[in-house]
Structures are given as C-alpha cells and as structure tokens.
Coordinates of C-alpha atoms in Angstrom, one line a residue:
X4 CA -0.2 0.3 0.0
X5 CA 1.1 3.6 -0.9
X6 CA 0.1 7.3 -0.8
X7 CA 1.9 10.4 -2.7
X8 CA 2.2 13.8 -2.4
X9 CA 3.7 16.4 -3.8
X10 CA 6.8 18.3 -1.8
X11 CA 8.3 21.9 -2.7
X12 CA 11.2 22.6 -0.7
X13 CA 14.8 24.6 -1.1
X14 CA 17.9 24.2 0.1
X15 CA 20.3 26.2 1.9
X16 CA 24.1 26.0 3.3
X17 CA 23.6 26.8 7.0
X18 CA 26.5 28.0 9.3
X19 CA 25.6 26.3 12.5
X20 CA 22.8 24.3 13.9
X21 CA 23.3 25.0 17.6
X22 CA 23.8 28.7 17.1
X23 CA 21.0 29.8 14.9
X24 CA 22.1 33.2 15.4
X25 CA 22.4 33.5 11.7
X26 CA 19.1 32.8 10.9
X27 CA 17.0 36.4 10.7
X28 CA 13.2 36.6 11.5
X29 CA 10.9 35.9 9.2
X30 CA 7.9 36.8 11.0
X31 CA 5.9 39.8 8.8
X32 CA 7.5 38.4 5.5
X33 CA 4.9 37.1 3.1
X34 CA 2.1 36.6 5.1
X35 CA 4.0 34.7 8.4
X36 CA 2.9 35.8 11.4
X37 CA 5.5 33.7 13.6
X38 CA 8.0 31.6 13.7
X39 CA 6.8 28.3 16.1
X40 CA 9.7 26.2 17.4
X41 CA 8.7 22.5 17.3
X42 CA 12.0 20.6 19.1
X43 CA 14.6 18.8 17.6
X44 CA 14.0 15.3 15.7
X45 CA 16.7 12.3 15.0
X46 CA 16.3 11.2 11.7
X47 CA 18.3 7.9 10.3
X48 CA 17.7 6.9 6.4
X49 CA 19.8 4.2 4.4
X50 CA 19.5 5.1 0.9
X51 CA 19.2 2.6 -2.0
X52 CA 20.5 2.4 -5.8
X53 CA 22.2 0.7 -7.9
X54 CA 25.8 0.1 -8.0
X55 CA 26.2 2.8 -10.9
X56 CA 24.1 5.4 -8.9
X57 CA 21.5 5.2 -11.9
X58 CA 18.4 6.3 -9.3
X59 CA 20.5 9.3 -8.3
X60 CA 22.1 9.8 -12.1
X61 CA 18.0 10.5 -12.9
X62 CA 17.7 13.0 -9.7
X63 CA 15.4 9.9 -8.0
X64 CA 16.4 9.0 -4.1
X65 CA 14.4 6.0 -2.2
X66 CA 15.2 5.2 1.1
X67 CA 14.0 3.8 4.5
X68 CA 13.9 6.0 7.4
X69 CA 13.4 5.7 11.0
X70 CA 12.7 8.8 13.1
X71 CA 10.4 12.0 12.7
X72 CA 6.9 11.6 11.7
X73 CA 7.1 10.3 8.7
X74 CA 9.3 7.0 9.2
X75 CA 8.8 4.6 6.4
X76 CA 10.1 4.1 2.6
X77 CA 10.2 7.2 0.6
X78 CA 10.3 7.5 -3.0
X79 CA 11.0 10.5 -4.4
X80 CA 9.8 11.6 -8.4
X81 CA 11.1 14.2 -10.0
X82 CA 9.0 17.1 -10.9
X83 CA 9.0 20.9 -12.2
X84 CA 11.1 23.4 -10.9
X85 CA 11.6 22.7 -6.8
X86 CA 8.8 19.9 -6.7
X87 CA 9.1 16.6 -6.3
X88 CA 6.6 13.8 -6.2
X89 CA 7.1 11.5 -2.9
X90 CA 5.5 8.2 -2.5
X91 CA 5.5 6.8 0.3
X92 CA 5.2 2.8 1.9
X93 CA 5.0 1.6 5.6
X94 CA 7.9 0.8 7.3
X95 CA 9.5 -2.7 6.8
X96 CA 12.7 -4.7 6.5
X97 CA 12.5 -4.8 2.8
X98 CA 12.3 -2.8 0.0
X99 CA 8.2 -2.9 -1.1
X100 CA 7.6 -4.8 -4.5
X101 CA 5.3 -1.6 -5.0
X102 CA 8.1 0.9 -5.0
X103 CA 11.2 -1.3 -6.7
X104 CA 8.2 -1.4 -9.5
X105 CA 8.1 2.3 -9.5
X106 CA 11.9 2.7 -10.2
X107 CA 12.1 0.0 -12.7
X108 CA 12.3 2.7 -15.2
X109 CA 15.0 4.3 -13.9
X110 CA 16.9 1.1 -12.7
X111 CA 16.3 -0.6 -15.8
X112 CA 16.2 -4.3 -13.6
X113 CA 19.5 -3.5 -11.9
X114 CA 19.9 -4.7 -8.2
X115 CA 19.2 -2.0 -5.6
X116 CA 21.4 -2.1 -2.4
X117 CA 22.4 0.3 0.7
X118 CA 24.3 2.8 -1.2
X119 CA 24.6 5.3 2.1
X120 CA 23.3 6.3 5.8
X121 CA 22.2 9.6 6.1
X122 CA 22.0 10.3 9.9
X123 CA 20.2 13.9 10.9
X124 CA 19.2 15.6 14.1
X125 CA 16.8 18.4 12.9
X126 CA 15.6 21.3 14.8
X127 CA 12.0 22.2 13.4
X128 CA 10.0 25.7 13.2
X129 CA 6.7 25.7 11.2
X130 CA 6.3 29.1 9.5
X131 CA 2.9 30.2 10.7
X132 CA 0.4 32.5 9.1
X133 CA -3.5 34.0 10.0
X134 CA -5.7 31.4 11.9
X135 CA -3.1 29.4 12.6
X136 CA -2.7 28.0 9.6
X137 CA 1.1 26.3 8.5
X138 CA 2.1 28.0 5.9
X139 CA 5.6 25.8 5.8
X140 CA 8.3 24.1 7.7
X141 CA 11.6 25.2 8.2
X142 CA 14.4 22.6 9.6
X143 CA 17.8 22.8 10.8
X144 CA 19.3 19.4 10.2
X145 CA 22.9 18.3 11.5
X146 CA 23.8 16.2 8.6
X147 CA 25.8 12.9 9.2
X148 CA 27.1 10.5 5.8
X149 CA 28.7 7.2 6.0
X150 CA 29.2 5.2 2.9
X151 CA 28.2 2.3 2.5
X152 CA 29.7 0.9 -0.8
X153 CA 32.8 -0.2 -1.1
X154 CA 33.7 2.9 -3.2
X155 CA 33.3 5.1 -0.5
X156 CA 36.2 5.7 1.6
X157 CA 35.0 8.2 4.2
X158 CA 32.5 9.7 6.2
X159 CA 30.9 13.5 5.9
X160 CA 29.5 16.2 7.8
X161 CA 28.0 19.2 7.1
X162 CA 24.5 21.5 8.2
X163 CA 21.8 22.5 6.1
X164 CA 18.7 24.4 5.8
X165 CA 15.5 23.1 4.6
X166 CA 12.0 25.4 3.8
X167 CA 9.3 23.1 2.5
X168 CA 6.2 24.4 1.9
X169 CA 3.0 23.4 3.4
X170 CA 0.6 21.3 0.8
X171 CA -1.8 23.6 -0.8
X172 CA -0.3 27.0 0.5
X173 CA 0.7 29.9 -1.5
X174 CA 4.4 29.1 -4.0
X175 CA 4.9 32.2 -4.1
X176 CA 6.1 32.5 -0.6
X177 CA 8.9 30.3 -1.0
X178 CA 10.0 33.7 -3.3
X179 CA 10.3 36.0 -0.2
X180 CA 11.5 33.8 2.0
X181 CA 14.4 33.5 0.1
X182 CA 14.6 37.2 -0.7
X183 CA 14.7 37.5 3.3
X184 CA 17.4 34.5 3.7
X185 CA 19.6 36.4 0.7
X186 CA 19.6 39.3 2.5
X187 CA 21.1 37.7 5.8
X188 CA 23.9 35.8 3.7
X189 CA 22.0 32.8 3.9
X190 CA 22.9 31.2 0.7
X191 CA 21.1 28.2 -1.8
X192 CA 22.9 25.1 -1.2
X193 CA 25.0 24.1 -4.0
X194 CA 23.2 20.0 -4.2
X195 CA 20.3 19.4 -4.8
X196 CA 19.5 16.8 -2.3
X197 CA 21.1 15.3 0.8
X198 CA 22.3 12.5 -1.2
X199 CA 23.8 13.6 -3.9
X200 CA 25.9 15.6 -1.2
X201 CA 26.7 12.3 0.5
X202 CA 27.7 10.4 -2.4
X203 CA 29.9 13.4 -3.2
X204 CA 31.8 13.8 -0.2
X205 CA 31.6 10.4 1.1
X206 CA 33.6 9.2 -2.4
X207 CA 31.1 7.0 -3.2
X208 CA 30.8 8.3 -6.5
X209 CA 29.3 10.7 -8.7
X210 CA 26.1 9.4 -11.0
X211 CA 26.5 9.1 -14.4
X212 CA 24.2 12.1 -16.4
X213 CA 23.5 11.9 -20.1
X214 CA 26.6 12.7 -22.1
X215 CA 26.5 16.0 -24.3
X216 CA 26.2 14.7 -27.7
X217 CA 28.6 17.8 -29.1
X218 CA 31.9 16.1 -28.6
X219 CA 31.4 13.1 -30.6
X220 CA 33.4 12.1 -33.3
X221 CA 32.2 10.4 -36.6
X222 CA 34.2 9.3 -39.9
X223 CA 36.8 12.1 -38.5
X224 CA 34.8 14.7 -37.6
X225 CA 33.3 16.2 -34.7
X226 CA 30.1 16.3 -34.2
X227 CA 30.1 20.4 -33.0
X228 CA 26.8 22.2 -31.3
X229 CA 24.7 23.2 -33.6
X230 CA 25.2 20.1 -35.7
X231 CA 22.3 18.0 -37.0
X232 CA 23.5 15.3 -35.0
X233 CA 23.5 17.2 -31.9
X234 CA 19.7 18.5 -32.9
X235 CA 18.5 14.5 -33.4
X236 CA 20.4 13.3 -30.6
X237 CA 18.9 16.4 -28.1
X238 CA 15.3 15.6 -29.3
X239 CA 15.9 11.8 -28.3
X240 CA 16.7 12.2 -25.6
X241 CA 14.2 14.0 -24.5
X242 CA 11.6 11.7 -25.9
X243 CA 13.6 8.5 -23.8
X244 CA 13.8 11.3 -20.8
X245 CA 9.9 11.3 -21.1
X246 CA 9.1 7.7 -21.7
X247 CA 11.2 6.7 -18.6
X248 CA 9.7 9.5 -16.6
X249 CA 6.2 8.5 -17.2
X250 CA 6.4 4.8 -16.3
X251 CA 5.6 4.8 -12.8
X252 CA 2.7 7.3 -13.2
X253 CA 1.4 4.5 -16.1
X254 CA 2.3 2.2 -13.2
X255 CA -0.2 4.1 -10.9
X256 CA -3.1 4.6 -13.4
X257 CA -2.5 8.4 -13.4
X258 CA -5.3 10.2 -15.5
X259 CA -3.5 10.6 -19.7
X260 CA -0.4 9.0 -18.5
X261 CA -0.7 6.2 -21.1
X262 CA -1.8 8.4 -23.8
X263 CA 1.4 10.5 -23.1
X264 CA 4.2 8.0 -22.7
X265 CA 2.3 6.1 -25.9
X266 CA 2.9 9.3 -27.6
X267 CA 6.6 9.4 -26.7
X268 CA 7.2 6.2 -28.0
X269 CA 5.8 7.3 -31.3
X270 CA 7.3 10.4 -31.7
X271 CA 10.6 8.4 -30.8
X272 CA 9.9 5.4 -33.3
X273 CA 9.5 8.5 -36.2
X274 CA 12.3 10.2 -35.6
X275 CA 14.6 7.6 -35.9
X276 CA 13.2 6.5 -38.5
X277 CA 13.1 10.2 -40.1
X278 CA 16.8 10.4 -39.7
X279 CA 18.0 7.7 -40.9
X280 CA 21.1 9.9 -42.3
X281 CA 22.0 10.7 -39.0
X282 CA 21.8 7.5 -37.0
X283 CA 22.8 3.7 -38.6
X284 CA 19.5 1.8 -38.7
X285 CA 21.3 -0.9 -38.2
X286 CA 20.9 0.0 -34.7
X287 CA 17.8 2.0 -34.7
X288 CA 15.5 -0.2 -37.2
X289 CA 15.6 -3.1 -34.4
X290 CA 14.7 -0.4 -31.6
X291 CA 11.9 1.0 -34.1
X292 CA 10.3 -2.5 -34.0
X293 CA 10.4 -2.4 -29.8
X294 CA 8.8 0.8 -29.7
X295 CA 6.4 -0.5 -31.8
X296 CA 5.5 -3.3 -29.7
X297 CA 5.4 -1.1 -27.0
X298 CA 3.3 1.5 -28.5
X299 CA 0.7 -1.2 -29.1
X300 CA 0.7 -2.4 -25.9
X301 CA -0.1 0.8 -24.6
X302 CA -2.4 1.2 -27.2
X303 CA -5.2 -1.1 -25.9
X304 CA -5.8 0.9 -22.4
X305 CA -5.4 4.4 -24.4
X306 CA -7.5 3.7 -27.4
X307 CA -10.4 2.2 -25.0
X308 CA -10.0 5.2 -22.9
X309 CA -10.6 7.1 -26.0
X310 CA -13.9 5.1 -27.2
X311 CA -15.5 5.1 -23.8
X312 CA -15.1 9.1 -23.8
X313 CA -16.5 9.5 -26.8
X314 CA -19.5 7.0 -26.4
X315 CA -20.2 8.5 -22.7
X316 CA -20.4 11.8 -24.1
X317 CA -22.4 11.1 -27.4
X318 CA -25.1 8.8 -25.3
X319 CA -25.2 11.7 -22.3
X320 CA -26.4 13.9 -25.6
X321 CA -29.3 11.6 -26.5
X322 CA -32.7 13.3 -25.6
X323 CA -34.3 11.7 -22.9
X324 CA -37.3 10.9 -25.1
X325 CA -35.0 9.1 -27.1
X326 CA -33.3 6.6 -24.4
X327 CA -34.6 3.8 -25.0
X328 CA -33.4 1.1 -23.1
X329 CA -30.4 0.5 -19.9
X330 CA -28.4 1.9 -22.3
X331 CA -26.0 3.1 -19.3
X332 CA -25.7 -0.1 -18.0
X333 CA -25.1 -1.6 -21.3
X334 CA -22.1 0.4 -22.2
X335 CA -20.4 -0.3 -18.7
X336 CA -20.8 -3.7 -19.4
X337 CA -19.0 -3.8 -22.8
X338 CA -16.5 -1.7 -21.0
X339 CA -15.6 -3.2 -18.3
X340 CA -14.1 -6.2 -19.5
X341 CA -12.2 -4.6 -22.5
X342 CA -10.4 -2.2 -20.0
X343 CA -9.8 -4.5 -17.0
X344 CA -7.9 -6.5 -20.1
X345 CA -6.2 -3.3 -21.4
X346 CA -5.0 -2.1 -17.9
X347 CA -3.8 -5.9 -17.7
X348 CA -2.1 -5.7 -20.8
X349 CA -0.2 -2.2 -20.3
X350 CA 1.2 -3.9 -16.5
X351 CA 2.5 -7.1 -18.1
X352 CA 4.3 -5.4 -20.9
X353 CA 5.8 -2.6 -18.3
X354 CA 6.8 -5.9 -16.1
X355 CA 8.3 -7.7 -19.2
X356 CA 12.1 -8.7 -20.0
X357 CA 11.3 -7.6 -22.9
X358 CA 10.1 -3.6 -22.0
X359 CA 13.5 -4.0 -19.5
X360 CA 15.5 -5.1 -22.7
X361 CA 14.3 -2.0 -24.6
X362 CA 15.4 0.5 -21.8
X363 CA 19.1 -0.2 -21.7
X364 CA 18.9 -0.5 -25.7
X365 CA 17.7 3.2 -25.7
X366 CA 20.3 3.6 -22.7
X367 CA 23.0 2.5 -25.1
X368 CA 21.6 4.5 -27.6
X369 CA 22.0 8.1 -26.0
X370 CA 25.5 6.9 -24.5
X371 CA 26.9 5.2 -27.5
X372 CA 24.9 6.8 -30.2
X373 CA 25.6 5.3 -33.7
X374 CA 26.2 8.4 -35.4
X375 CA 27.0 8.3 -39.6
X376 CA 29.2 11.3 -41.1
X377 CA 25.8 13.2 -41.9
X378 CA 25.6 13.9 -38.2
X379 CA 28.6 16.3 -38.2
X380 CA 27.2 18.5 -40.5
X381 CA 25.3 21.5 -40.4
X382 CA 21.0 20.5 -39.9
X383 CA 19.8 22.9 -42.3
X384 CA 20.2 20.6 -45.2
X385 CA 19.9 17.5 -43.9
X386 CA 17.0 17.9 -42.1
X387 CA 15.3 19.9 -44.8
X388 CA 15.8 16.8 -46.4
X389 CA 14.6 14.5 -44.2
X390 CA 11.2 16.0 -44.0
X391 CA 11.1 16.7 -47.6
X392 CA 11.0 12.8 -47.6
X393 CA 8.4 12.4 -45.4
X394 CA 6.0 15.0 -46.4
X395 CA 6.9 13.4 -50.0
X396 CA 4.9 9.8 -48.6
X397 CA 2.3 11.6 -46.9
X398 CA 1.2 13.5 -50.4
X399 CA 1.4 10.0 -52.4
X400 CA -0.6 8.5 -49.6
X401 CA -3.6 11.4 -49.4
X402 CA -3.3 11.5 -53.2
X403 CA -4.6 7.9 -52.9
X404 CA -7.1 8.0 -50.6
X405 CA -8.7 11.0 -52.0
X406 CA -8.9 8.9 -55.4
X407 CA -10.8 6.4 -53.6
X408 CA -14.5 6.0 -53.6
X409 CA -16.0 6.1 -50.3
X410 CA -16.3 2.9 -48.2
X411 CA -13.4 0.9 -46.4
X412 CA -10.9 1.1 -48.8
X413 CA -10.8 4.7 -48.5
X414 CA -11.3 4.4 -44.6
X415 CA -8.1 2.3 -44.4
X416 CA -6.3 4.7 -46.8
X417 CA -7.2 8.0 -44.6
X418 CA -5.5 6.2 -41.7
X419 CA -2.8 5.5 -43.2
X420 CA -2.1 8.7 -44.6
X421 CA -2.9 10.3 -40.7
X422 CA 0.2 7.9 -39.8
X423 CA 2.4 9.7 -42.4
X424 CA 0.8 13.1 -41.0
X425 CA 2.1 12.0 -37.8
X426 CA 5.8 11.6 -39.1
X427 CA 5.8 14.2 -41.2
X428 CA 5.0 16.7 -38.1
X429 CA 7.4 14.5 -36.1
X430 CA 10.0 15.1 -37.9
X431 CA 9.4 18.9 -38.0
X432 CA 9.6 19.4 -34.6
X433 CA 13.9 18.2 -33.8
X434 CA 14.4 20.9 -36.8
X435 CA 12.2 23.7 -35.7
X436 CA 15.5 25.5 -34.2
X437 CA 17.6 25.1 -37.6
X438 CA 14.6 25.9 -40.0
X439 CA 12.7 28.1 -37.9
X440 CA 9.5 29.4 -39.7
X441 CA 8.7 27.3 -42.3
X442 CA 9.2 23.8 -40.7
X443 CA 6.7 25.4 -37.3
X444 CA 4.1 26.2 -40.0
X445 CA 4.5 23.2 -42.0
X446 CA 4.2 20.8 -38.4
X447 CA 1.0 23.3 -37.8
X448 CA -0.2 22.4 -40.7
X449 CA -0.2 19.0 -41.1
X450 CA -1.2 18.7 -37.5
X451 CA -4.9 19.6 -38.6
X452 CA -4.9 17.1 -41.2
X453 CA -4.1 15.0 -38.8
X454 CA -6.3 15.8 -36.9
X455 CA -9.4 15.9 -39.4
X456 CA -8.1 12.4 -40.7
X457 CA -8.0 11.5 -36.5
X458 CA -11.3 12.1 -35.9
X459 CA -12.5 10.5 -39.1
X460 CA -11.0 7.1 -37.8
X461 CA -12.4 7.3 -34.9
X462 CA -15.4 7.2 -36.1
X463 CA -14.6 4.3 -38.3
X464 CA -13.4 2.3 -34.7
X465 CA -16.7 4.1 -33.1
X466 CA -19.1 2.4 -35.5
X467 CA -17.0 -0.9 -35.0
X468 CA -17.7 -0.8 -31.7
X469 CA -21.3 0.4 -31.4
X470 CA -22.6 -2.6 -34.3
X471 CA -21.1 -5.1 -31.6
X472 CA -22.9 -3.1 -28.5
X473 CA -25.8 -3.2 -30.2
X474 CA -25.6 -7.5 -31.5
X475 CA -25.0 -7.6 -27.2
X476 CA -28.1 -6.0 -26.6
X477 CA -30.1 -7.5 -29.4
X478 CA -29.4 -10.5 -27.8
X479 CA -30.0 -9.4 -24.3
X480 CA -33.7 -8.8 -25.6
X481 CA -32.8 -5.2 -25.3
X482 CA -34.2 -2.5 -27.5
X483 CA -31.2 -1.5 -30.1
X484 CA -32.8 1.5 -31.1
X485 CA -29.7 4.4 -29.0
X486 CA -27.3 2.1 -30.4
X487 CA -28.2 2.8 -34.4
X488 CA -28.6 6.4 -33.8
X489 CA -25.1 6.4 -32.2
X490 CA -23.9 4.5 -35.3
X491 CA -25.7 7.0 -37.7
X492 CA -24.4 10.1 -36.3
X493 CA -20.8 8.7 -36.3
X494 CA -21.4 7.7 -40.4
X495 CA -22.1 11.5 -40.2
X496 CA -19.1 12.7 -38.4
X497 CA -17.4 10.4 -41.3
X498 CA -18.5 11.8 -44.1
X499 CA -17.9 15.4 -42.8
X500 CA -14.7 15.3 -42.2
X501 CA -14.3 13.4 -46.2
X502 CA -15.8 16.4 -47.0
X503 CA -13.0 18.9 -45.0
X504 CA -10.1 16.7 -46.4
X505 CA -9.6 18.4 -49.5
X506 CA -9.1 22.0 -48.0
X507 CA -7.3 21.1 -45.0
X508 CA -5.1 18.9 -47.0
X509 CA -4.4 22.1 -49.8
X510 CA -3.9 24.0 -47.2
X511 CA -0.6 22.0 -45.6
X512 CA 0.6 21.1 -49.4
X513 CA 1.2 25.1 -50.1
X514 CA 4.3 25.3 -52.2
X515 CA 5.3 28.3 -50.6
X516 CA 6.0 25.6 -47.9
X517 CA 7.5 22.8 -48.9
X518 CA 10.3 25.4 -51.3
X519 CA 11.2 27.3 -47.8
X520 CA 12.2 23.8 -46.6
X521 CA 13.4 22.4 -49.8
X522 CA 17.0 21.9 -49.6

C-alpha cells in the first residue's frame, strides 16, 4: 500500500545547527505571522541505488527512514522546479515491491542496494500565518553521512537548512523567504539533495548524467554544437526521458499518462526513421520494432479510454425521450471487461523482460549513439531533406486516399495517411531551431490534417464498437435503437470529415512551404 504527495522545498547552506543567531526573523515576510519552534527530531535514513547510481543520475531518491513523523520507505520522483513527488510505503525490513516497480524504468532491473546512510539531528520550526495556518516548515539539519558501498572511503558531516512548503500554500512564499534569507547572507545549497552531497563527500561516486552529444567523433569529424547530430540526439534524449519519467505514472494509473507515454514512444520511433542519415539504421531499426511493440501494448488501454469517453459523451447528449433501454448499463458492461484486459496488458508489458531490454537499448543509444557522417554536418540541409522526404510519403498517401470512393478501402487509406501526417509533423519538431518558421508552419498545418483524419478514424472505430454493442444488447433482449442512432451520428461525422479533407490538405501542401524547406 502506497500513498503519495507533492513536496516543494528549497535547500540552503547553514553555518551552524547549535547557534542559530544567523537565521533572520521571518515573521512579517509573505504573510508569516510567527515562527514556532517544534523541537528536535533524530532521523536515520539508508538510501538505496544501483551500483552505478542510476537513480541518483535521474534525480530520484529511494530511502528507508526511521525517526520523525514519517518513518517508512520514501521514493522521490522529480517534478518541475522545486517540486518532487514523494511516494511512501509503510516501514518494513525489505524494499516494498510497489516502490521497486515504480523505480524500474530508472534501474532497468539492476539490483538495488544500500549506498549511503544519512543521520540527521533536525531542529524544526513552523512558519505560521493567519488563523494559525501552517504555511511552511523550516528545518535545520546537522547531517552525518556514511558510505555503504565499497567505493566509498570516508564519512562526511555538514549543516543545511530546508524550507518546505505546506500543502496548498502559495508557492510565492518560497520566493519571499528566499529574498529575506539572501539579505541575511544565507544562500542556496549547491547540492540538490542530501544524497547528492553525501555521494560526493563520502567518495561513493558521482552519478552518470546523459552525455552532451556535442563532441562525438564520427568519420573523423567532430559533432559540434549546432550540428544535425546534436539536434537529433537532443530530441531523441528528450523523448527517452519523457518515456522513462512517465513509467511510474502509468503504473499508478495517473490520468492521461498512458496517452503521453504512447506519444513519446511514437515520436521516438518516428524520428529514428526520419533521420536515418544521422543515426545508423542497423541500430535504430531494431529499436523502432520494439517501440512499435510498446506502443501497441499501451495502445489497447489508450484506445479504450478514447472510445469510452467518445461514446459516453454521445450517450449523455441523447434526448431523454429517445434514451430507450438500459443504455448506460450496457456501455458499462461492454467497457468493464475490455478496460480490465487492456490495463492488465499495459502492466504486463511494463513488467516484462522485453521492456527492460528496450530500456537498456535506449540508454545505450544515448550513451553510445550510432552516428553517421552526416551527423557532423550543419542541420539545415540534412533535416530539411528528411522532412521533405516524409512530406513526399504523406502526399502520395493523401492523393491515393482521395482518389478512392467512400468505403472501407478509403477508410484504411485515410488512416494510413493520418500516420504519415504524424511522421511528418514529428520530423519537423527537432528541426524547428534550425529551420525556423517554415518547419513550424508545416508542422502546424500537417497537424490540422492529422486531426481531421484522426476524428474520421475514431468514427470508424466507434461504428465498429457500436455495432458489437448493439448485437450484445439484441441478444439480451434490449432495444438497439440508441446504438443505431449513435451509429448514424458517427457515419455523419465521418462523411463531414471526408468533405473537409481536401481543404485542410490544400492548406498543408502549399508550394511556398515546401519551397522554403526544400534543400
């Protein structure tokens, strides 16, 4: 059993834990009415990581802590700015499986073991506002760190201060407190966490951070800043980070997380295809195959989410006088089995050896990128050529689809064109810094094509589902009136979108855009 909360805090260097005369009076700053001393706590935490510090390298911490008010296992995942998400599990002798799984995308299955022990004597003060509302907690820690890995050679000690925002408190308070502290000579800590400082000062080692792609040598040339290689690798690394970061959210069924992770896999797979002149396909083609598999496993759950939302919305819009039969109940019956099966499929994929192997391969891709000679060239020509090539594929598919008569074959062709539109849009994304407005405009207009074709494809899928639901309802002796009504509405949507296709395609295929990108 786990629970989570968001913590927002800032760390500061502290001259002393015993003599706190250096600490300014914060009463009156940012709505703080008083500063209340809450005494001292003794905290004892053992931090876990892999031997090569994969969690620390991803700014993730995992600890078992005793003492204080929140003894237990804590997994801290980075969010934006000063915030992190802390997932907690009850105190136990062994690492809870739930936290091990949430860390899996970072550890990639490597063994977790104790790396550092950190003991703190913490003096706690609460920053209290009007009506005795606690706005933040200020703690001054006398810290003692001890290496638990053989690579560590010494112990370390220091004093630091944390200011942690209370839940629902205004984040602007941290800026006000920060300004008051700086005026008194109290400055932000150089290390982002106790663990980071402990690893350094006990000589356990520094976690490996992703390499800067600039500086790689390919075919005797250096891939410098501003090169095609740097642009593509930077985008690839961003998508890999997104995929890895979303893994814990997907496991915990956070809304929209499956969709975002699936999109990251698609973006990555698409760009690896589009930029084969930059990254060797002998390495990237097998990766693309595995990313396609992952996208397919995630797709079952995501597609069910989209379809359920679409059908639920349409059912709610049916006038009461036309809502014959147990429509909502029938929809729930239809969804229950499918959603449960799709959810299980997602979790099975994320817990599989195949997924761990994919994560290892993606890590290798950024650590030892298979760069080709064109990676060292200026990006404009290399990337423009790749975009124009994808655009050409899209154009061919669009023309083929529009030449077909309405029906199943045209539906399939429009779906294939939609996928080509996505690839073209994704190809423009890493190139926008180098190609500027032409790439951005093309991406925007191709996205408009994609959206029209997407709604068309959703109507195709919805009609198939409505037919199956209607058959189940009929077999149970229920009227199929509403399902037929919705089927007709979806057919009207498809017809309308097909009429819109020529206009949005004409806008995306303006010769000026292609001419501006043409190498």
